[in-house]
Coordinates of C-alpha atoms in Angstrom, one line a residue:
Chain A
M1 CA 28.9 26.0 -21.3
M2 CA 29.2 24.7 -17.5
T3 CA 32.2 24.1 -16.3
A4 CA 32.9 21.2 -13.5
I5 CA 32.9 23.3 -10.8
D6 CA 29.7 24.9 -11.9
Q7 CA 28.2 21.6 -12.1
S8 CA 29.0 20.9 -8.8
E9 CA 27.7 24.5 -7.4
H10 CA 24.8 24.0 -9.0
H11 CA 24.1 20.6 -7.8
A12 CA 24.5 21.6 -4.1
A13 CA 22.5 24.5 -4.8
L14 CA 19.6 21.8 -6.0
E15 CA 20.3 19.7 -3.3
N16 CA 19.8 22.4 -0.7
A17 CA 16.8 23.6 -2.2
R18 CA 15.4 20.5 -2.2
R19 CA 16.5 19.6 1.7
E20 CA 15.0 23.0 2.2
F21 CA 11.3 22.2 1.2
R22 CA 11.6 18.5 3.0
D23 CA 12.6 20.2 6.2
Q24 CA 9.7 23.0 5.8
L25 CA 7.1 20.0 4.9
I26 CA 8.3 18.1 7.9
D27 CA 8.1 21.7 10.4
A28 CA 4.5 22.1 9.2
D29 CA 3.6 18.5 10.0
L30 CA 2.8 17.8 6.3
L31 CA 4.9 15.2 5.9
V32 CA 6.2 13.0 9.1
P33 CA 9.9 12.2 8.7
S34 CA 10.3 7.6 9.0
G35 CA 14.0 7.9 9.9
I36 CA 15.3 7.4 6.0
A37 CA 15.5 9.0 2.8
G38 CA 12.4 9.2 0.6
L39 CA 10.0 7.6 3.1
Y40 CA 7.5 9.9 4.9
G41 CA 4.2 9.9 6.5
R42 CA 1.3 11.5 5.8
G43 CA 0.0 14.3 8.2
A44 CA -3.8 14.9 8.2
V45 CA -3.9 18.2 5.6
F46 CA -1.5 16.4 3.2
E47 CA -4.0 13.8 3.0
D48 CA -6.7 16.1 2.4
I49 CA -5.0 17.9 -0.7
I50 CA -4.6 14.1 -1.9
D51 CA -8.0 13.8 -1.4
G52 CA -8.8 17.1 -3.3
I53 CA -6.6 16.7 -6.1
D54 CA -8.6 13.0 -6.5
R55 CA -11.8 14.4 -7.1
V56 CA -10.3 16.7 -9.3
V57 CA -8.1 13.6 -11.8
Q58 CA -11.6 11.3 -10.6
R59 CA -13.9 14.2 -12.6
A60 CA -11.8 14.8 -15.5
G61 CA -11.7 10.8 -15.8
S62 CA -15.6 10.7 -15.6
A63 CA -15.7 13.2 -18.2
A64 CA -13.1 11.5 -20.5
H65 CA -14.5 8.0 -20.2
G66 CA -18.2 8.3 -19.2
S67 CA -19.4 5.1 -17.1
G68 CA -17.8 3.0 -19.2
I69 CA -14.6 2.7 -17.0
R70 CA -13.4 -0.3 -15.3
R71 CA -12.8 0.9 -11.4
L72 CA -10.3 -1.2 -10.3
R73 CA -8.1 -1.0 -6.8
F74 CA -5.3 -3.2 -6.4
P75 CA -2.8 -4.0 -3.0
P76 CA 0.5 -2.8 -2.9
V77 CA 1.9 -6.1 -3.6
F78 CA 1.4 -8.1 -6.5
P79 CA 2.3 -11.8 -7.8
R80 CA 6.1 -12.5 -8.8
D81 CA 4.5 -14.4 -12.0
S82 CA 3.0 -11.6 -13.0
F83 CA 6.0 -9.1 -12.3
E84 CA 7.8 -11.3 -15.1
K85 CA 5.7 -10.2 -17.4
T86 CA 6.5 -6.8 -17.1
D87 CA 10.2 -7.3 -17.8
Y88 CA 10.6 -4.8 -15.2
I89 CA 13.6 -6.8 -13.8
A90 CA 15.3 -6.4 -16.8
S91 CA 14.9 -2.3 -17.2
F92 CA 14.8 -1.4 -13.8
P93 CA 16.5 -3.9 -11.3
N94 CA 17.7 -0.7 -9.2
L95 CA 13.9 0.6 -8.0
T96 CA 12.5 -3.3 -7.8
G97 CA 11.5 -4.4 -4.8
A98 CA 11.0 -8.0 -4.0
I99 CA 9.3 -9.7 -1.2
S100 CA 11.3 -12.8 1.4
T101 CA 9.7 -14.1 4.1
F102 CA 10.7 -17.0 6.5
E103 CA 9.5 -20.4 6.3
G104 CA 11.6 -22.6 8.4
D105 CA 10.8 -24.6 11.6
N106 CA 11.9 -23.6 15.1
K107 CA 15.6 -24.3 14.5
K108 CA 16.0 -22.1 12.0
H109 CA 14.1 -19.5 13.5
R110 CA 16.7 -19.6 16.6
A111 CA 19.0 -19.5 13.7
L112 CA 17.9 -15.9 12.7
L113 CA 17.3 -15.0 15.7
G114 CA 20.8 -16.0 16.5
D115 CA 22.5 -13.8 14.1
R116 CA 20.0 -11.0 14.8
D117 CA 21.6 -10.9 18.0
A118 CA 24.7 -10.7 17.6
G119 CA 24.1 -8.1 14.9
L120 CA 24.2 -9.8 11.7
G121 CA 21.6 -9.8 8.7
W122 CA 19.3 -12.0 8.7
D123 CA 17.8 -12.2 5.3
H124 CA 19.9 -15.0 4.3
H125 CA 17.4 -17.0 6.4
L126 CA 14.1 -15.6 4.4
T127 CA 13.2 -16.9 1.0
P128 CA 10.9 -15.5 -1.5
A129 CA 7.7 -15.1 -0.5
G130 CA 5.9 -15.0 -4.6
T131 CA 5.2 -11.7 -4.3
M132 CA 7.0 -8.0 -5.9
L133 CA 6.2 -4.5 -4.8
V134 CA 3.8 -2.7 -7.2
S135 CA 6.3 -0.3 -9.5
A136 CA 3.5 1.3 -11.6
A137 CA -0.1 1.3 -10.8
C138 CA -1.1 -0.5 -13.9
H139 CA 1.5 -3.7 -13.8
P140 CA -1.4 -5.5 -11.6
S141 CA -3.9 -4.9 -13.9
Y142 CA -2.7 -7.0 -17.1
S143 CA -2.4 -10.4 -15.9
G144 CA -6.3 -10.6 -15.5
L145 CA -6.8 -9.3 -19.2
T146 CA -4.7 -12.4 -20.6
G147 CA -6.7 -14.1 -23.7
T148 CA -9.0 -12.0 -26.2
L149 CA -10.3 -8.4 -25.5
A150 CA -14.0 -7.6 -25.9
Q151 CA -14.5 -5.7 -29.6
D152 CA -13.6 -1.7 -27.6
G153 CA -11.0 -3.6 -25.8
T154 CA -11.1 -1.8 -22.2
T155 CA -10.7 1.2 -20.2
M156 CA -9.7 1.0 -16.6
D157 CA -9.3 3.6 -13.7
I158 CA -6.5 2.4 -11.4
Y159 CA -5.2 3.9 -7.9
G160 CA -2.8 2.8 -5.8
Y161 CA 0.6 2.7 -3.8
C162 CA 3.8 2.3 -6.1
F163 CA 7.1 1.4 -4.6
R164 CA 10.6 2.9 -6.2
H165 CA 13.9 2.2 -4.7
E166 CA 15.4 5.5 -5.2
P167 CA 16.1 7.1 -1.9
A168 CA 16.2 10.9 -2.5
I169 CA 16.8 13.9 -0.1
D170 CA 14.0 15.3 -3.1
P171 CA 10.7 15.1 -1.2
A172 CA 9.2 14.6 -4.4
R173 CA 11.5 11.2 -5.3
M174 CA 9.8 9.4 -2.5
Q175 CA 9.9 5.7 -2.7
A176 CA 6.2 4.8 -2.3
F177 CA 3.8 7.2 -3.5
R178 CA 0.5 7.3 -5.4
M179 CA -0.3 6.8 -8.6
H180 CA -3.8 7.2 -10.1
E181 CA -4.0 6.1 -13.7
F182 CA -6.2 5.6 -16.7
V183 CA -5.5 2.4 -18.5
R184 CA -6.4 2.1 -22.3
V185 CA -5.9 -1.8 -23.8
G186 CA -7.0 -2.1 -27.1
T187 CA -6.4 -1.7 -31.0
P188 CA -2.8 0.6 -32.0
E189 CA -5.3 3.6 -32.8
Q190 CA -7.1 3.3 -29.5
A191 CA -4.5 3.2 -27.2
Q192 CA -2.1 5.8 -29.1
Q193 CA -5.4 8.0 -29.1
H194 CA -5.3 7.6 -25.4
R195 CA -2.1 8.7 -25.1
D196 CA -2.5 11.7 -27.1
S197 CA -5.8 12.4 -25.7
W198 CA -4.4 12.4 -21.9
V199 CA -2.0 15.9 -22.7
P200 CA -4.0 18.2 -23.0
R201 CA -6.0 16.4 -20.7
G202 CA -4.0 16.6 -17.9
L203 CA -2.5 19.6 -18.7
Q204 CA -6.2 21.1 -18.0
V205 CA -5.9 19.2 -14.5
L206 CA -3.2 21.1 -13.5
E207 CA -4.2 24.0 -15.0
D208 CA -7.6 23.8 -12.2
L209 CA -5.1 23.0 -9.5
G210 CA -3.3 26.3 -10.3
L211 CA -0.1 24.7 -11.6
S212 CA 2.5 26.1 -14.3
A213 CA 2.9 22.7 -16.5
A214 CA 4.3 22.0 -19.6
P215 CA 5.0 18.9 -21.7
V216 CA 7.9 17.4 -22.7
A217 CA 9.4 14.2 -24.4
A218 CA 10.5 12.1 -21.8
N219 CA 12.1 8.3 -21.0
D220 CA 11.7 6.0 -18.7
P221 CA 15.5 5.7 -16.7
F222 CA 16.1 2.4 -18.1
F223 CA 18.8 0.5 -16.5
G224 CA 22.5 0.2 -17.8
R225 CA 24.4 0.4 -20.8
V226 CA 21.2 -1.6 -23.1
G227 CA 19.1 0.4 -21.3
K228 CA 20.7 3.7 -22.8
M229 CA 19.5 2.1 -26.3
L230 CA 16.1 2.2 -24.9
A231 CA 15.5 5.0 -23.4
A232 CA 16.8 6.4 -26.8
N233 CA 14.5 4.4 -28.6
Q234 CA 12.0 5.6 -26.4
L235 CA 12.4 9.2 -27.0
E236 CA 12.7 9.1 -30.6
E237 CA 9.5 7.5 -30.5
S238 CA 7.8 10.2 -28.7
L239 CA 6.0 7.1 -26.4
K240 CA 6.8 9.2 -23.2
T241 CA 5.5 12.7 -22.8
E242 CA 5.9 14.0 -19.1
L243 CA 3.5 16.6 -17.7
V244 CA 6.2 18.8 -15.8
V245 CA 6.4 21.7 -13.4
R246 CA 9.0 23.7 -12.0
L247 CA 9.3 22.9 -8.2
Y248 CA 13.1 24.4 -7.8
D249 CA 12.7 27.5 -10.1
D250 CA 15.4 27.2 -12.6
L251 CA 17.8 25.2 -10.4
D252 CA 16.5 21.6 -12.5
E253 CA 14.2 21.4 -15.9
G254 CA 11.4 21.0 -13.2
T255 CA 9.3 17.3 -12.1
A256 CA 7.4 15.3 -13.7
V257 CA 4.0 15.1 -12.2
V258 CA 1.6 13.4 -15.0
S259 CA 2.8 10.9 -17.4
C260 CA 1.5 9.8 -20.7
N261 CA 2.8 6.7 -21.6
C262 CA 2.2 4.4 -25.3
H263 CA 3.6 0.7 -24.2
R264 CA 2.9 0.1 -27.6
D265 CA 2.0 -3.8 -27.6
H266 CA 4.8 -4.5 -24.8
F267 CA 2.5 -5.7 -22.3
G268 CA -0.3 -7.5 -24.9
V269 CA 2.9 -9.4 -25.9
T270 CA 3.8 -10.5 -23.0
F271 CA 0.5 -11.2 -21.2
D272 CA -0.6 -12.7 -24.2
I273 CA -3.6 -10.0 -24.5
K274 CA -5.2 -9.8 -28.1
T275 CA -7.8 -7.7 -29.6
E276 CA -10.5 -9.0 -31.3
D277 CA -8.7 -9.5 -35.0
G278 CA -6.5 -12.0 -33.4
E279 CA -3.5 -9.2 -32.9
P280 CA -1.5 -8.5 -30.0
A281 CA -3.3 -5.7 -27.8
H282 CA -1.7 -2.1 -27.4
S283 CA -2.1 -0.4 -24.0
A284 CA -1.2 3.0 -23.1
C285 CA -2.0 4.8 -19.9
V286 CA -1.7 8.6 -17.9
G287 CA -0.4 8.4 -14.6
F288 CA -1.4 11.1 -12.1
G289 CA 1.6 11.3 -9.3
M290 CA -1.0 12.4 -6.8
E291 CA 2.0 12.7 -3.8
R292 CA 4.2 15.3 -6.8
I293 CA 1.0 17.0 -7.3
A294 CA 0.3 17.9 -4.0
L295 CA 3.9 18.7 -3.5
A296 CA 3.5 21.3 -6.5
M297 CA 0.8 22.8 -4.9
L298 CA 2.5 23.6 -1.8
R299 CA 5.4 24.5 -3.6
T300 CA 3.2 27.0 -6.0
H301 CA 0.5 28.3 -3.4
G302 CA 2.5 28.2 -0.4
L303 CA 2.6 25.7 2.8
D304 CA -0.5 27.2 4.5
V305 CA -3.7 25.2 3.0
A306 CA -5.7 28.4 5.1
R307 CA -4.0 31.0 2.4
W308 CA -4.2 29.1 -0.9
P309 CA -6.0 31.0 -3.7
A310 CA -10.1 30.8 -3.6
R311 CA -10.6 29.5 -7.0
V312 CA -8.2 26.5 -6.2
V313 CA -9.9 25.3 -3.0
A314 CA -13.3 25.3 -4.5
V315 CA -12.0 22.9 -7.1
L316 CA -10.3 20.7 -4.7
E317 CA -13.8 20.7 -2.9
G318 CA -15.2 20.0 -6.1
Chain B
M1 CA -15.6 -34.9 21.5
M2 CA -14.9 -35.1 16.9
T3 CA -13.1 -38.2 15.8
A4 CA -9.5 -37.5 13.1
I5 CA -12.1 -38.7 10.4
D6 CA -14.6 -36.1 11.9
Q7 CA -12.2 -33.5 12.2
S8 CA -10.6 -34.4 8.1
E9 CA -14.4 -34.0 7.2
H10 CA -15.4 -30.7 9.0
H11 CA -12.1 -29.3 7.6
A12 CA -13.1 -30.5 4.1
A13 CA -16.7 -28.4 4.4
L14 CA -14.7 -25.4 5.8
E15 CA -12.7 -25.2 3.2
N16 CA -15.1 -26.4 0.7
A17 CA -17.3 -23.5 2.2
R18 CA -14.4 -21.1 1.8
R19 CA -13.9 -21.9 -2.0
E20 CA -17.6 -21.3 -2.7
F21 CA -17.5 -17.7 -1.2
R22 CA -14.5 -17.0 -3.0
D23 CA -15.5 -17.9 -6.1
Q24 CA -18.9 -16.2 -5.5
L25 CA -17.0 -12.9 -4.8
I26 CA -14.7 -13.4 -7.6
D27 CA -18.1 -14.3 -10.1
A28 CA -19.9 -10.8 -8.9
D29 CA -16.6 -8.8 -9.5
L30 CA -16.1 -7.7 -6.3
L31 CA -12.7 -9.3 -5.9
V32 CA -10.6 -10.1 -8.9
P33 CA -8.2 -13.0 -8.5
S34 CA -4.8 -12.5 -8.6
G35 CA -3.3 -15.9 -9.6
I36 CA -2.0 -16.6 -6.2
A37 CA -4.0 -17.5 -2.8
G38 CA -5.0 -14.6 -0.7
L39 CA -3.9 -11.3 -3.6
Y40 CA -7.3 -9.7 -5.0
G41 CA -7.5 -6.9 -6.9
R42 CA -10.7 -5.2 -5.8
G43 CA -13.9 -4.4 -8.1
A44 CA -15.7 -0.7 -8.1
V45 CA -18.4 -1.7 -5.7
F46 CA -16.4 -3.8 -2.9
E47 CA -14.4 -0.4 -3.0
D48 CA -17.4 1.5 -2.3
I49 CA -18.5 -0.8 0.4
I50 CA -14.7 -0.3 1.9
D51 CA -15.8 3.5 1.8
G52 CA -19.2 3.2 3.1
I53 CA -17.7 1.0 5.8
D54 CA -14.8 3.8 6.6
R55 CA -17.0 6.6 7.1
V56 CA -19.2 4.7 10.2
V57 CA -15.4 3.3 11.5
Q58 CA -14.4 7.8 11.6
R59 CA -17.7 8.6 12.8
A60 CA -17.2 5.9 15.6
G61 CA -13.6 7.6 16.1
S62 CA -14.3 11.5 15.9
A63 CA -17.5 10.5 18.5
A64 CA -14.4 8.7 20.8
H65 CA -12.0 10.9 20.8
G66 CA -13.3 14.5 18.9
S67 CA -10.7 16.4 17.3
G68 CA -8.0 15.9 19.7
I69 CA -7.1 12.6 17.6
R70 CA -3.9 12.5 15.4
R71 CA -4.6 11.6 11.9
L72 CA -1.8 10.1 10.1
R73 CA -1.4 8.0 7.0
F74 CA 1.6 5.7 6.1
P75 CA 2.5 3.8 2.8
P76 CA 2.6 -0.1 3.4
V77 CA 6.6 0.1 3.7
F78 CA 8.6 1.4 6.6
P79 CA 11.9 1.2 7.9
R80 CA 13.7 -1.8 8.9
D81 CA 15.0 -0.1 11.8
S82 CA 11.3 0.1 13.0
F83 CA 10.3 -3.2 12.0
E84 CA 13.2 -4.8 14.5
K85 CA 11.4 -2.4 17.3
T86 CA 8.5 -4.4 16.8
D87 CA 9.9 -7.5 17.8
Y88 CA 7.9 -9.1 14.9
I89 CA 10.7 -11.1 13.9
A90 CA 10.4 -12.9 16.6
S91 CA 6.9 -13.4 17.3
F92 CA 5.8 -13.6 13.8
P93 CA 8.9 -14.6 11.2
N94 CA 6.2 -16.4 9.1
L95 CA 4.2 -13.5 8.4
T96 CA 6.7 -11.1 7.9
G97 CA 7.7 -9.3 4.5
A98 CA 11.1 -8.5 3.8
I99 CA 12.1 -5.9 1.1
S100 CA 15.7 -6.4 -1.1
T101 CA 16.6 -4.9 -4.6
F102 CA 19.3 -4.7 -6.7
E103 CA 22.2 -2.6 -6.7
G104 CA 24.9 -4.1 -8.5
D105 CA 26.4 -3.0 -11.8
N106 CA 25.8 -3.8 -15.5
K107 CA 27.9 -7.0 -15.1
K108 CA 26.0 -8.3 -12.1
H109 CA 23.1 -7.3 -13.9
R110 CA 24.1 -9.4 -16.8
A111 CA 24.4 -12.3 -14.1
L112 CA 20.7 -12.1 -12.7
L113 CA 19.3 -12.0 -16.0
G114 CA 21.3 -14.7 -17.3
D115 CA 19.7 -16.9 -14.3
R116 CA 16.3 -15.9 -14.9
D117 CA 16.7 -17.0 -18.9
A118 CA 17.8 -19.7 -17.4
G119 CA 14.9 -20.4 -15.4
L120 CA 16.3 -20.0 -12.1
G121 CA 15.6 -17.9 -9.0
W122 CA 17.2 -14.7 -9.0
D123 CA 16.8 -13.0 -5.4
H124 CA 20.3 -13.6 -4.3
H125 CA 21.4 -11.4 -6.8
L126 CA 19.7 -8.9 -4.3
T127 CA 20.2 -6.8 -1.2
P128 CA 18.2 -5.7 1.7
A129 CA 16.5 -2.6 0.8
G130 CA 16.3 -1.1 3.9
T131 CA 12.3 -1.8 4.3
M132 CA 9.5 -4.5 5.1
L133 CA 6.4 -4.4 4.5
V134 CA 3.9 -3.1 6.8
S135 CA 2.4 -6.0 9.5
A136 CA 0.1 -3.9 11.9
A137 CA -0.7 -0.4 10.5
C138 CA 0.1 1.2 13.5
H139 CA 3.8 0.0 13.5
P140 CA 5.0 3.1 11.3
S141 CA 4.0 5.2 14.1
Y142 CA 6.1 4.9 17.4
S143 CA 9.1 5.9 15.9
G144 CA 7.5 9.5 15.7
L145 CA 6.8 9.0 19.2
T146 CA 10.2 8.4 20.7
G147 CA 11.2 10.6 23.7
T148 CA 8.9 11.9 26.3
L149 CA 5.2 12.4 25.4
A150 CA 2.8 15.4 26.6
Q151 CA 0.8 15.4 29.4
D152 CA -2.2 14.0 28.3
G153 CA -0.2 11.3 26.0
T154 CA -1.8 11.3 22.5
T155 CA -4.4 9.3 20.3
M156 CA -3.7 8.7 16.9
D157 CA -6.1 7.7 14.2
I158 CA -4.0 5.8 11.2
Y159 CA -5.0 4.1 8.4
G160 CA -3.2 1.8 5.9
Y161 CA -2.3 -1.0 3.6
C162 CA -1.0 -4.2 6.0
F163 CA 1.1 -7.7 5.0
R164 CA 1.1 -11.1 6.3
H165 CA 2.3 -13.8 4.3
E166 CA -0.6 -16.6 5.0
P167 CA -1.6 -17.5 1.4
A168 CA -5.0 -19.3 2.0
I169 CA -8.4 -20.2 -0.1
D170 CA -10.6 -18.1 2.8
P171 CA -11.2 -14.5 1.0
A172 CA -11.4 -13.3 4.8
R173 CA -7.4 -14.4 5.2
M174 CA -6.1 -11.8 2.5
Q175 CA -2.3 -11.2 2.2
A176 CA -2.9 -7.6 2.1
F177 CA -5.8 -5.6 3.6
R178 CA -6.8 -2.2 5.6
M179 CA -6.6 -1.7 8.5
H180 CA -7.8 1.6 10.3
E181 CA -7.0 1.7 14.1
F182 CA -7.3 4.6 16.3
V183 CA -4.1 4.0 18.9
R184 CA -3.6 5.3 22.3
V185 CA 0.0 5.8 24.1
G186 CA -0.1 7.3 27.2
T187 CA -0.1 6.0 30.7
P188 CA -0.9 2.1 31.6
E189 CA -4.4 3.7 32.8
Q190 CA -4.7 5.4 29.8
A191 CA -4.0 2.9 27.4
Q192 CA -5.9 -0.1 29.4
Q193 CA -8.8 2.6 29.4
H194 CA -8.7 2.7 25.2
R195 CA -8.4 -1.0 25.1
D196 CA -11.6 -1.5 27.1
S197 CA -13.7 1.0 25.8
W198 CA -13.2 0.4 22.4
V199 CA -14.6 -2.9 22.6
P200 CA -18.2 -1.9 23.4
R201 CA -17.8 0.9 20.5
G202 CA -17.0 -1.6 18.2
L203 CA -19.6 -3.8 18.8
Q204 CA -21.9 -0.6 17.7
V205 CA -20.2 0.1 15.0
L206 CA -20.8 -3.8 13.8
E207 CA -24.3 -3.5 14.7
D208 CA -24.6 -0.2 13.0
L209 CA -23.7 -2.2 10.0
G210 CA -26.3 -5.0 10.5
L211 CA -23.4 -8.0 11.6
S212 CA -23.9 -10.0 14.9
A213 CA -20.7 -9.9 16.3
A214 CA -19.6 -11.2 19.6
P215 CA -16.4 -10.5 21.9
V216 CA -14.0 -12.9 22.1
A217 CA -11.0 -13.1 24.3
A218 CA -8.2 -13.7 21.9
N219 CA -4.0 -14.5 21.4
D220 CA -1.8 -13.0 18.0
P221 CA -0.5 -16.2 16.6
F222 CA 3.0 -16.7 18.2
F223 CA 5.4 -18.7 16.3
G224 CA 6.9 -21.7 17.7
R225 CA 7.9 -23.2 20.6
V226 CA 8.3 -20.0 23.1
G227 CA 5.4 -18.3 21.4
K228 CA 2.8 -20.9 22.3
M229 CA 3.9 -19.2 26.1
L230 CA 3.4 -16.1 24.8
A231 CA 0.4 -16.8 23.3
A232 CA -0.4 -18.4 26.6
N233 CA 0.4 -15.2 28.8
Q234 CA -1.8 -12.7 26.2
L235 CA -4.8 -14.5 26.7
E236 CA -4.6 -15.2 30.4
E237 CA -3.8 -11.5 30.7
S238 CA -6.9 -10.5 28.6
L239 CA -5.1 -8.0 26.7
K240 CA -6.7 -9.0 23.0
T241 CA -10.2 -9.0 22.7
E242 CA -11.5 -9.7 19.1
L243 CA -14.8 -9.0 17.8
V244 CA -15.7 -12.3 16.0
V245 CA -18.6 -12.7 12.9
R246 CA -18.8 -16.1 11.7
L247 CA -18.7 -16.3 7.9
Y248 CA -19.2 -20.0 7.9
D249 CA -21.9 -21.2 10.1
D250 CA -20.9 -23.2 12.3
L251 CA -18.4 -24.5 10.4
D252 CA -15.7 -22.6 12.6
E253 CA -16.1 -20.4 15.4
G254 CA -16.0 -16.7 13.4
T255 CA -14.0 -14.5 12.1
A256 CA -12.0 -11.5 13.9
V257 CA -12.8 -8.0 12.3
V258 CA -11.7 -5.9 14.7
S259 CA -9.4 -6.4 17.3
C260 CA -8.6 -4.2 20.6
N261 CA -5.5 -5.0 22.4
C262 CA -3.4 -3.7 25.0
H263 CA 0.4 -3.7 24.4
R264 CA 1.5 -2.4 27.6
D265 CA 4.5 -1.1 27.6
H266 CA 6.1 -3.0 24.6
F267 CA 6.7 -0.3 22.2
G268 CA 6.9 2.0 24.8
V269 CA 10.2 0.3 25.9
T270 CA 11.6 -0.8 22.5
F271 CA 11.1 2.7 20.7
D272 CA 11.9 4.9 24.0
I273 CA 8.7 6.3 24.2
K274 CA 8.3 8.0 28.2
T275 CA 5.1 9.5 29.4
E276 CA 5.8 13.0 32.0
D277 CA 7.1 11.2 34.8
G278 CA 9.8 9.0 32.9
E279 CA 8.0 6.4 32.7
P280 CA 7.8 4.0 29.8
A281 CA 4.5 4.7 28.3
H282 CA 2.2 2.5 27.4
S283 CA 0.1 1.8 24.5
A284 CA -3.5 0.2 23.2
C285 CA -5.0 0.0 19.6
V286 CA -8.4 -0.9 17.9
G287 CA -8.2 -2.0 14.5
F288 CA -10.5 -2.2 12.0
G289 CA -10.3 -5.2 9.6
M290 CA -11.6 -3.6 6.7
E291 CA -11.7 -6.4 3.7
R292 CA -13.2 -8.5 6.6
I293 CA -15.9 -6.5 7.9
A294 CA -16.3 -5.6 4.2
L295 CA -16.9 -9.9 3.6
A296 CA -19.0 -10.2 6.4
M297 CA -21.5 -7.6 5.4
L298 CA -21.6 -9.2 1.7
R299 CA -21.8 -13.0 3.6
T300 CA -24.5 -11.4 6.0
H301 CA -26.7 -9.0 3.6
G302 CA -25.7 -11.0 0.3
L303 CA -23.4 -10.3 -3.1
D304 CA -26.2 -8.0 -4.2
V305 CA -25.4 -4.6 -2.9
A306 CA -28.8 -3.2 -4.2
R307 CA -30.8 -5.1 -2.0
W308 CA -29.4 -4.7 1.4
P309 CA -31.3 -3.3 3.9
A310 CA -32.3 0.1 3.8
R311 CA -31.1 1.1 7.3
V312 CA -27.9 -0.6 6.0
V313 CA -27.4 1.7 3.1
A314 CA -28.2 4.6 4.7
V315 CA -25.5 3.8 7.4
L316 CA -23.2 3.2 4.6
E317 CA -23.9 6.6 2.8
G318 CA -23.7 8.2 6.4

């Protein structure tokens, strides 16, 4: 068992490894620093890797679901009303991004600029804009399903930017990142089967990319005391399986790069989505963390893409 | 000259035309309604059009700037510090998107949820998150240039989501949309030349897409009384040229789908970017409004992409 001193040294070693990786990524112009933790511009080579990974993810989606899948793309902001129905503010308030704007007149604008000139904050001059940042790529999709689903339910392909306020040194913990999801909404069996079938499919995608990944029963980082119970429940009911890759050797237990989740009837109830038999729909999704997969590849195959294994390059070029 | 009644009828006819177009786009599953004005999901066909347009834009950029251009991609949020240097809160406060999050403890979270359960607002429980939504695709790029530029300055290719809080019925006025920019930072002559040269290049891109566009001297919608002077000044100095396409016949003066802008030394001064001779750098950009170009094509060639002119389809497929 580790003593407190061991733990502290261990944590310092892990943070050092993360910082070193981040600095290497910046030196290689793969990521561009923004001045705050967890926010980066992406260089051309990094974006090419992301696009290559996406071709592989897209092929896996087509192989699994054929042409019956509905392809949807959402902007990074969505309505407050839909956000409320995800219940995210109850479970993950600390990760949330609420958007406000200025709706006053000339006089109020002068007051805002006066505070700003005096070096004070000016957010109290703003009002809620009716929108929120998207926390998970699938969140904006559910409001369109309110009502009764067609007989076979629906399967959606969704790709977009997500935001989570968790500034960190670890380049794998970004505040803004892309998630490519395949989402199933239908009967309890359809949802569960979707979740289960994407564990081996996700592992195959990662293997094709030359990554060593393992499935791990996981839970979301629910907030606070009540959250601890929700997390224990999620783990116990085996609702979330993450596919993890070790970026920092044995300094931590690995980084989740893909997540396979069964939501049960959570969204079906809050968005009032019903199956043909009038029951609340169940849903499940697999989410590919695009930046994390790219970082895992850079960690595994090296920062110089020109020297990546030919087999991996061929897969990316698909 | 139009009377007040004429104007009112004219405005109603324009709003009707916009609403009708929006409803057609939704019926055709090109756009997916979100429940609030100006925010949409994008259907598969709409995204394919965007990707096709981007191939044409990308080719024009390569033809103009060769391989010397730096390709950068930024997430839709960027640091408050950089936002402050754009001076956007002074000029366009009403379009701004400030991000806040929850940073309290269990007790404060219970208070937030208590207000929420009571049907009250809960934004006053949040604190600024240190980030802002990106208003123009190039804004996050300037902080990385602080210091002295290389001899020839720099040319950047930037593509990303922008946010502007201006809810509207017109589908061409979205709250979240993509802008593909080519940005030049260097001497006053380099910036001016970039701006000027992209007017005919932008017109050629639009002509290749089968659109009838015209260049128009324009100004940004600066806020308030002071803003009126800034706008007049921008117009007088001919700093902004928009390429406009008529979406609603002669009901309005057309929709700007491309914008060619000279910023003079605005960003050079506020981001402390200097040319080799120690002077503040000048900058200029051309921005392609991707959703607006797609909408102009749907308006011009029809909602059924299968019936678009073969010449246009060939250009999109590149």
